[in-house]
């Protein structure tokens, strides 16, 4: 009922096969792959080539978070590389509805993400075209930032929109989540929890992942979704 999605942004790519095997064995549900272009966000990570290489290392759902301008230019490549979910930023493209429909036509799940300053109400007219809403709880670009409380309000709004208009849509949160606040984001409605530094920065990432899941469960059981 709760899906844990370790963000490889905080993993050590010098030993990425071991890092992925470790979180796979600890029960990670999704692997969260942060693609950054140095334009939409002030940081650069990796592209389809690296995702294709990582694809050989894990059977888990590949949850690709595109923090790039004009994502429509690259979704084919990320799908071919093995992305199961492709999430674009609403702020990064002009014709979001067309792009979301196109991502679905490629056989991937179509996700849409909102920066902290973008209101959930902007999703009202596109909710039926979306398989996943990603609420950013930091300004995207870097791991290890502090959680912005506005995300709790936005998760509740997104949960209400999903329940009313597209109950199969997933709700994900990303940024600054760890032991201190995982229960609160679940209470607010999140069911996919992205975590980078709180998992890979721990002395024992596998044990930390299990502990974080345990901390999320009471809130998930109390929730309606
Ligand atoms: C931030 C990325 C996140 C990042 C989260 O722009 O989208 O996925 O890895 O890292 P933490 O969990 O450390 O905030
Ligand atoms: Zn992310």
PDB file of C-alpha atoms and ligand atoms in Angstrom:
ATOM      1  CA  UNK A   1       0.000   0.000   0.000  1.00  0.00           C
ATOM      2  CA  UNK A   2       2.987   2.295   0.532  1.00  0.00           C
ATOM      3  CA  UNK A   3       5.612   2.237  -2.177  1.00  0.00           C
ATOM      4  CA  UNK A   4       9.153   3.235  -1.317  1.00  0.00           C
ATOM      5  CA  UNK A   5      11.151   4.709  -4.186  1.00  0.00           C
ATOM      6  CA  UNK A   6      14.848   5.210  -3.398  1.00  0.00           C
ATOM      7  CA  UNK A   7      16.304   8.056  -5.463  1.00  0.00           C
ATOM      8  CA  UNK A   8      19.554   7.018  -7.101  1.00  0.00           C
ATOM      9  CA  UNK A   9      20.639  10.666  -7.065  1.00  0.00           C
ATOM     10  CA  UNK A  10      22.114   9.951  -3.629  1.00  0.00           C
ATOM     11  CA  UNK A  11      23.610   6.561  -4.514  1.00  0.00           C
ATOM     12  CA  UNK A  12      27.320   6.013  -5.162  1.00  0.00           C
ATOM     13  CA  UNK A  13      27.621   5.420  -8.905  1.00  0.00           C
ATOM     14  CA  UNK A  14      31.084   3.964  -8.399  1.00  0.00           C
ATOM     15  CA  UNK A  15      29.335   0.904  -7.006  1.00  0.00           C
ATOM     16  CA  UNK A  16      25.887   1.342  -8.480  1.00  0.00           C
ATOM     17  CA  UNK A  17      25.238  -2.364  -9.109  1.00  0.00           C
ATOM     18  CA  UNK A  18      25.771  -3.135  -5.418  1.00  0.00           C
ATOM     19  CA  UNK A  19      23.715  -0.120  -4.340  1.00  0.00           C
ATOM     20  CA  UNK A  20      20.788  -1.173  -6.514  1.00  0.00           C
ATOM     21  CA  UNK A  21      21.030  -4.806  -5.395  1.00  0.00           C
ATOM     22  CA  UNK A  22      20.964  -3.622  -1.792  1.00  0.00           C
ATOM     23  CA  UNK A  23      17.782  -1.559  -2.069  1.00  0.00           C
ATOM     24  CA  UNK A  24      16.152  -4.206  -4.290  1.00  0.00           C
ATOM     25  CA  UNK A  25      16.797  -6.814  -1.602  1.00  0.00           C
ATOM     26  CA  UNK A  26      15.495  -4.471   1.092  1.00  0.00           C
ATOM     27  CA  UNK A  27      12.146  -4.275  -0.712  1.00  0.00           C
ATOM     28  CA  UNK A  28      12.298  -1.058  -2.696  1.00  0.00           C
ATOM     29  CA  UNK A  29       9.183  -0.852  -4.850  1.00  0.00           C
ATOM     30  CA  UNK A  30      10.346   1.619  -7.474  1.00  0.00           C
ATOM     31  CA  UNK A  31      13.750   3.018  -8.433  1.00  0.00           C
ATOM     32  CA  UNK A  32      13.469   6.784  -8.801  1.00  0.00           C
ATOM     33  CA  UNK A  33      15.685   8.211 -11.553  1.00  0.00           C
ATOM     34  CA  UNK A  34      16.258  11.956 -11.532  1.00  0.00           C
ATOM     35  CA  UNK A  35      17.080  13.370 -14.956  1.00  0.00           C
ATOM     36  CA  UNK A  36      18.403  16.949 -14.808  1.00  0.00           C
ATOM     37  CA  UNK A  37      19.514  19.124 -17.696  1.00  0.00           C
ATOM     38  CA  UNK A  38      21.143  22.176 -16.117  1.00  0.00           C
ATOM     39  CA  UNK A  39      18.346  24.347 -17.526  1.00  0.00           C
ATOM     40  CA  UNK A  40      15.091  23.417 -15.839  1.00  0.00           C
ATOM     41  CA  UNK A  41      17.127  22.854 -12.683  1.00  0.00           C
ATOM     42  CA  UNK A  42      20.639  24.046 -11.805  1.00  0.00           C
ATOM     43  CA  UNK A  43      22.185  20.584 -11.883  1.00  0.00           C
ATOM     44  CA  UNK A  44      22.990  17.883 -14.438  1.00  0.00           C
ATOM     45  CA  UNK A  45      22.676  14.132 -13.976  1.00  0.00           C
ATOM     46  CA  UNK A  46      22.190  11.467 -16.625  1.00  0.00           C
ATOM     47  CA  UNK A  47      20.276  10.601 -19.765  1.00  0.00           C
ATOM     48  CA  UNK A  48      18.785   7.574 -21.544  1.00  0.00           C
ATOM     49  CA  UNK A  49      22.119   5.787 -22.007  1.00  0.00           C
ATOM     50  CA  UNK A  50      22.690   5.476 -18.281  1.00  0.00           C
ATOM     51  CA  UNK A  51      19.069   4.469 -17.641  1.00  0.00           C
ATOM     52  CA  UNK A  52      19.395   1.762 -20.300  1.00  0.00           C
ATOM     53  CA  UNK A  53      22.506   0.449 -18.570  1.00  0.00           C
ATOM     54  CA  UNK A  54      20.810   0.516 -15.150  1.00  0.00           C
ATOM     55  CA  UNK A  55      17.825  -1.327 -16.643  1.00  0.00           C
ATOM     56  CA  UNK A  56      19.985  -4.468 -16.835  1.00  0.00           C
ATOM     57  CA  UNK A  57      20.564  -4.325 -13.088  1.00  0.00           C
ATOM     58  CA  UNK A  58      17.007  -4.392 -11.742  1.00  0.00           C
ATOM     59  CA  UNK A  59      13.497  -5.622 -12.490  1.00  0.00           C
ATOM     60  CA  UNK A  60      11.917  -2.920 -10.341  1.00  0.00           C
ATOM     61  CA  UNK A  61       9.639  -0.280 -11.771  1.00  0.00           C
ATOM     62  CA  UNK A  62      11.773   2.524 -13.228  1.00  0.00           C
ATOM     63  CA  UNK A  63      10.250   5.801 -12.103  1.00  0.00           C
ATOM     64  CA  UNK A  64      11.863   8.446 -14.311  1.00  0.00           C
ATOM     65  CA  UNK A  65      11.514  12.047 -13.135  1.00  0.00           C
ATOM     66  CA  UNK A  66      12.335  14.410 -15.991  1.00  0.00           C
ATOM     67  CA  UNK A  67      13.557  17.777 -14.703  1.00  0.00           C
ATOM     68  CA  UNK A  68      14.301  19.025 -18.197  1.00  0.00           C
ATOM     69  CA  UNK A  69      12.933  21.710 -20.499  1.00  0.00           C
ATOM     70  CA  UNK A  70      10.974  20.537 -23.541  1.00  0.00           C
ATOM     71  CA  UNK A  71      10.571  16.972 -22.257  1.00  0.00           C
ATOM     72  CA  UNK A  72       8.567  16.168 -25.406  1.00  0.00           C
ATOM     73  CA  UNK A  73      11.893  15.966 -27.258  1.00  0.00           C
ATOM     74  CA  UNK A  74      13.125  13.061 -25.163  1.00  0.00           C
ATOM     75  CA  UNK A  75      10.258  10.886 -23.928  1.00  0.00           C
ATOM     76  CA  UNK A  76      10.725   8.331 -26.733  1.00  0.00           C
ATOM     77  CA  UNK A  77      14.351   7.850 -25.718  1.00  0.00           C
ATOM     78  CA  UNK A  78      13.513   7.442 -22.041  1.00  0.00           C
ATOM     79  CA  UNK A  79      10.786   4.931 -22.845  1.00  0.00           C
ATOM     80  CA  UNK A  80      13.139   2.922 -25.071  1.00  0.00           C
ATOM     81  CA  UNK A  81      15.725   2.971 -22.288  1.00  0.00           C
ATOM     82  CA  UNK A  82      13.262   1.129 -20.043  1.00  0.00           C
ATOM     83  CA  UNK A  83      11.353   3.740 -18.075  1.00  0.00           C
ATOM     84  CA  UNK A  84       8.027   2.367 -16.790  1.00  0.00           C
ATOM     85  CA  UNK A  85       6.781   5.701 -15.486  1.00  0.00           C
ATOM     86  CA  UNK A  86       7.742   8.954 -17.194  1.00  0.00           C
ATOM     87  CA  UNK A  87       7.012  12.062 -15.154  1.00  0.00           C
ATOM     88  CA  UNK A  88       7.281  15.481 -16.731  1.00  0.00           C
ATOM     89  CA  UNK A  89       7.064  18.856 -15.022  1.00  0.00           C
ATOM     90  CA  UNK A  90       3.971  20.904 -15.790  1.00  0.00           C
ATOM     91  CA  UNK A  91       6.209  23.999 -15.807  1.00  0.00           C
ATOM     92  CA  UNK A  92       8.541  22.548 -18.432  1.00  0.00           C
ATOM     93  CA  UNK A  93       6.181  22.031 -21.347  1.00  0.00           C
ATOM     94  CA  UNK A  94       3.491  24.071 -23.074  1.00  0.00           C
ATOM     95  CA  UNK A  95       1.158  21.294 -24.258  1.00  0.00           C
ATOM     96  CA  UNK A  96       1.063  19.054 -21.220  1.00  0.00           C
ATOM     97  CA  UNK A  97      -2.125  17.199 -22.147  1.00  0.00           C
ATOM     98  CA  UNK A  98      -0.757  16.191 -25.512  1.00  0.00           C
ATOM     99  CA  UNK A  99       2.507  15.039 -24.003  1.00  0.00           C
ATOM    100  CA  UNK A 100       0.824  13.011 -21.247  1.00  0.00           C
ATOM    101  CA  UNK A 101      -1.378  11.273 -23.808  1.00  0.00           C
ATOM    102  CA  UNK A 102       1.708  10.588 -25.907  1.00  0.00           C
ATOM    103  CA  UNK A 103       3.566   9.040 -22.966  1.00  0.00           C
ATOM    104  CA  UNK A 104       0.623   6.692 -22.438  1.00  0.00           C
ATOM    105  CA  UNK A 105       0.640   5.814 -26.126  1.00  0.00           C
ATOM    106  CA  UNK A 106       4.221   4.617 -25.664  1.00  0.00           C
ATOM    107  CA  UNK A 107       2.975   2.108 -23.084  1.00  0.00           C
ATOM    108  CA  UNK A 108       4.398   3.969 -20.089  1.00  0.00           C
ATOM    109  CA  UNK A 109       2.565   5.482 -17.159  1.00  0.00           C
ATOM    110  CA  UNK A 110       2.263   9.235 -17.519  1.00  0.00           C
ATOM    111  CA  UNK A 111       3.239  11.324 -14.514  1.00  0.00           C
ATOM    112  CA  UNK A 112       3.076  15.048 -13.937  1.00  0.00           C
ATOM    113  CA  UNK A 113       5.066  16.914 -11.318  1.00  0.00           C
ATOM    114  CA  UNK A 114       4.543  20.290  -9.683  1.00  0.00           C
ATOM    115  CA  UNK A 115       7.202  22.568  -8.252  1.00  0.00           C
ATOM    116  CA  UNK A 116       6.464  23.947  -4.775  1.00  0.00           C
ATOM    117  CA  UNK A 117       5.170  27.223  -6.262  1.00  0.00           C
ATOM    118  CA  UNK A 118       2.758  25.609  -8.743  1.00  0.00           C
ATOM    119  CA  UNK A 119      -0.817  25.120  -7.494  1.00  0.00           C
ATOM    120  CA  UNK A 120      -2.556  21.742  -7.633  1.00  0.00           C
ATOM    121  CA  UNK A 121      -5.587  23.408  -9.211  1.00  0.00           C
ATOM    122  CA  UNK A 122      -3.666  23.565 -12.505  1.00  0.00           C
ATOM    123  CA  UNK A 123      -4.134  19.790 -12.757  1.00  0.00           C
ATOM    124  CA  UNK A 124      -7.932  19.874 -12.644  1.00  0.00           C
ATOM    125  CA  UNK A 125      -8.366  19.820 -16.415  1.00  0.00           C
ATOM    126  CA  UNK A 126      -5.746  17.171 -17.059  1.00  0.00           C
ATOM    127  CA  UNK A 127      -6.387  14.752 -14.202  1.00  0.00           C
ATOM    128  CA  UNK A 128      -7.910  12.058 -16.421  1.00  0.00           C
ATOM    129  CA  UNK A 129      -4.771  12.012 -18.566  1.00  0.00           C
ATOM    130  CA  UNK A 130      -2.481  11.349 -15.601  1.00  0.00           C
ATOM    131  CA  UNK A 131      -1.402   8.069 -13.970  1.00  0.00           C
ATOM    132  CA  UNK A 132       0.748   9.701 -11.293  1.00  0.00           C
ATOM    133  CA  UNK A 133       0.982  13.103  -9.630  1.00  0.00           C
ATOM    134  CA  UNK A 134       4.355  13.998  -8.117  1.00  0.00           C
ATOM    135  CA  UNK A 135       4.307  16.764  -5.530  1.00  0.00           C
ATOM    136  CA  UNK A 136       7.741  18.290  -5.068  1.00  0.00           C
ATOM    137  CA  UNK A 137       8.454  19.046  -1.430  1.00  0.00           C
ATOM    138  CA  UNK A 138      11.720  20.834  -2.302  1.00  0.00           C
ATOM    139  CA  UNK A 139      12.670  22.973  -5.252  1.00  0.00           C
ATOM    140  CA  UNK A 140      14.027  20.334  -7.603  1.00  0.00           C
ATOM    141  CA  UNK A 141      17.713  20.110  -8.410  1.00  0.00           C
ATOM    142  CA  UNK A 142      19.529  18.617  -5.454  1.00  0.00           C
ATOM    143  CA  UNK A 143      19.267  15.881  -2.871  1.00  0.00           C
ATOM    144  CA  UNK A 144      19.474  16.647   0.827  1.00  0.00           C
ATOM    145  CA  UNK A 145      17.304  19.778   0.957  1.00  0.00           C
ATOM    146  CA  UNK A 146      14.811  20.615   3.696  1.00  0.00           C
ATOM    147  CA  UNK A 147      11.163  19.603   3.329  1.00  0.00           C
ATOM    148  CA  UNK A 148       8.825  22.505   2.500  1.00  0.00           C
ATOM    149  CA  UNK A 149       5.607  22.232   4.569  1.00  0.00           C
ATOM    150  CA  UNK A 150       3.465  23.639   1.715  1.00  0.00           C
ATOM    151  CA  UNK A 151       3.750  20.143   0.253  1.00  0.00           C
ATOM    152  CA  UNK A 152       1.428  18.778   2.967  1.00  0.00           C
ATOM    153  CA  UNK A 153      -1.358  21.117   1.883  1.00  0.00           C
ATOM    154  CA  UNK A 154      -0.731  20.242  -1.747  1.00  0.00           C
ATOM    155  CA  UNK A 155      -0.751  16.495  -1.086  1.00  0.00           C
ATOM    156  CA  UNK A 156      -4.169  16.845   0.574  1.00  0.00           C
ATOM    157  CA  UNK A 157      -5.470  18.847  -2.380  1.00  0.00           C
ATOM    158  CA  UNK A 158      -4.047  16.336  -4.856  1.00  0.00           C
ATOM    159  CA  UNK A 159      -5.527  13.438  -2.864  1.00  0.00           C
ATOM    160  CA  UNK A 160      -8.964  15.085  -2.993  1.00  0.00           C
ATOM    161  CA  UNK A 161      -8.650  15.664  -6.743  1.00  0.00           C
ATOM    162  CA  UNK A 162      -7.560  12.065  -7.340  1.00  0.00           C
ATOM    163  CA  UNK A 163     -10.314  10.585  -5.185  1.00  0.00           C
ATOM    164  CA  UNK A 164     -12.937  12.687  -6.961  1.00  0.00           C
ATOM    165  CA  UNK A 165     -11.785  12.398 -10.557  1.00  0.00           C
ATOM    166  CA  UNK A 166      -9.260   9.592 -11.131  1.00  0.00           C
ATOM    167  CA  UNK A 167      -8.984   7.159  -8.203  1.00  0.00           C
ATOM    168  CA  UNK A 168      -6.387   4.943  -9.897  1.00  0.00           C
ATOM    169  CA  UNK A 169      -3.914   7.826 -10.195  1.00  0.00           C
ATOM    170  CA  UNK A 170      -0.927   7.426  -7.879  1.00  0.00           C
ATOM    171  CA  UNK A 171       0.289  10.195  -5.564  1.00  0.00           C
ATOM    172  CA  UNK A 172       4.010  10.605  -4.990  1.00  0.00           C
ATOM    173  CA  UNK A 173       6.081  12.991  -2.893  1.00  0.00           C
ATOM    174  CA  UNK A 174       9.724  13.864  -3.473  1.00  0.00           C
ATOM    175  CA  UNK A 175      12.216  15.836  -1.449  1.00  0.00           C
ATOM    176  CA  UNK A 176      13.342  16.118   2.139  1.00  0.00           C
ATOM    177  CA  UNK A 177      11.431  13.072   3.383  1.00  0.00           C
ATOM    178  CA  UNK A 178      12.853  10.889   6.143  1.00  0.00           C
ATOM    179  CA  UNK A 179      12.145   9.517   9.599  1.00  0.00           C
ATOM    180  CA  UNK A 180      10.854  12.813  10.972  1.00  0.00           C
ATOM    181  CA  UNK A 181       8.113  13.394   8.410  1.00  0.00           C
ATOM    182  CA  UNK A 182       7.306  10.198   6.491  1.00  0.00           C
ATOM    183  CA  UNK A 183       4.185   9.586   8.578  1.00  0.00           C
ATOM    184  CA  UNK A 184       2.954  13.115   7.896  1.00  0.00           C
ATOM    185  CA  UNK A 185       3.285  12.857   4.109  1.00  0.00           C
ATOM    186  CA  UNK A 186       1.410   9.553   4.191  1.00  0.00           C
ATOM    187  CA  UNK A 187      -1.317  11.093   6.382  1.00  0.00           C
ATOM    188  CA  UNK A 188      -1.599  13.863   3.796  1.00  0.00           C
ATOM    189  CA  UNK A 189      -2.257  11.271   1.088  1.00  0.00           C
ATOM    190  CA  UNK A 190       1.076  10.291  -0.482  1.00  0.00           C
ATOM    191  CA  UNK A 191       1.461   6.600  -1.347  1.00  0.00           C
ATOM    192  CA  UNK A 192       4.780   6.626  -3.216  1.00  0.00           C
ATOM    193  CA  UNK A 193       7.584   8.064  -1.134  1.00  0.00           C
ATOM    194  CA  UNK A 194      10.785   9.119  -2.885  1.00  0.00           C
ATOM    195  CA  UNK A 195      13.819   9.295  -0.626  1.00  0.00           C
ATOM    196  CA  UNK A 196      17.424   9.918  -1.569  1.00  0.00           C
ATOM    197  CA  UNK A 197      19.718  11.085   1.185  1.00  0.00           C
ATOM    198  CA  UNK A 198      17.700   9.573   4.012  1.00  0.00           C
ATOM    199  CA  UNK A 199      18.210   6.087   2.510  1.00  0.00           C
ATOM    200  CA  UNK A 200      21.608   6.220   0.796  1.00  0.00           C
ATOM    201  CA  UNK A 201      23.069   8.546   3.438  1.00  0.00           C
ATOM    202  CA  UNK A 202      22.299   6.068   6.210  1.00  0.00           C
ATOM    203  CA  UNK A 203      25.001   3.823   7.643  1.00  0.00           C
ATOM    204  CA  UNK A 204      22.890   0.814   6.649  1.00  0.00           C
ATOM    205  CA  UNK A 205      20.621   1.847   3.727  1.00  0.00           C
ATOM    206  CA  UNK A 206      18.755  -1.477   3.629  1.00  0.00           C
ATOM    207  CA  UNK A 207      17.881  -1.321   7.330  1.00  0.00           C
ATOM    208  CA  UNK A 208      16.907   2.328   6.982  1.00  0.00           C
ATOM    209  CA  UNK A 209      14.571   1.572   4.085  1.00  0.00           C
ATOM    210  CA  UNK A 210      12.791  -1.069   6.175  1.00  0.00           C
ATOM    211  CA  UNK A 211      12.592   1.271   9.148  1.00  0.00           C
ATOM    212  CA  UNK A 212      11.143   4.075   7.025  1.00  0.00           C
ATOM    213  CA  UNK A 213       8.510   1.705   5.674  1.00  0.00           C
ATOM    214  CA  UNK A 214       7.597   0.662   9.226  1.00  0.00           C
ATOM    215  CA  UNK A 215       7.240   4.318  10.214  1.00  0.00           C
ATOM    216  CA  UNK A 216       4.857   4.911   7.312  1.00  0.00           C
ATOM    217  CA  UNK A 217       2.522   2.007   7.970  1.00  0.00           C
ATOM    218  CA  UNK A 218       0.347   3.264  10.840  1.00  0.00           C
ATOM    219  CA  UNK A 219      -0.505   6.417   8.873  1.00  0.00           C
ATOM    220  CA  UNK A 220      -1.222   4.377   5.748  1.00  0.00           C
ATOM    221  CA  UNK A 221      -3.536   1.994   7.633  1.00  0.00           C
ATOM    222  CA  UNK A 222      -5.420   4.956   9.078  1.00  0.00           C
ATOM    223  CA  UNK A 223      -5.863   6.525   5.647  1.00  0.00           C
ATOM    224  CA  UNK A 224      -8.726   5.971   3.283  1.00  0.00           C
ATOM    225  CA  UNK A 225      -6.704   5.232   0.165  1.00  0.00           C
TER     226      UNK A 225
HETATM  227  C1  LIG B   1      15.380  16.498  -6.182  1.00  0.00           C
HETATM  228  C2  LIG B   1      15.064  15.138  -6.725  1.00  0.00           C
HETATM  229  C3  LIG B   1      14.841  14.151  -5.675  1.00  0.00           C
HETATM  230  C4  LIG B   1      16.013  13.949  -4.750  1.00  0.00           C
HETATM  231  C5  LIG B   1      15.455  13.776  -3.382  1.00  0.00           C
HETATM  232  O1  LIG B   1      15.341  17.424  -7.188  1.00  0.00           O
HETATM  233  O2  LIG B   1      13.929  15.157  -7.559  1.00  0.00           O
HETATM  234  O3  LIG B   1      14.366  12.916  -6.180  1.00  0.00           O
HETATM  235  O4  LIG B   1      16.796  12.844  -5.066  1.00  0.00           O
HETATM  236  O5  LIG B   1      16.504  13.698  -2.486  1.00  0.00           O
HETATM  237  P1  LIG B   1      16.231  13.813  -0.934  1.00  0.00           P
HETATM  238  O6  LIG B   1      15.356  12.676  -0.555  1.00  0.00           O
HETATM  239  O7  LIG B   1      17.610  13.733  -0.350  1.00  0.00           O
HETATM  240  O8  LIG B   1      15.594  15.161  -0.684  1.00  0.00           O
HETATM  241 ZN1  LIG B   2      12.968  13.193  -8.105  1.00  0.00          ZN
END
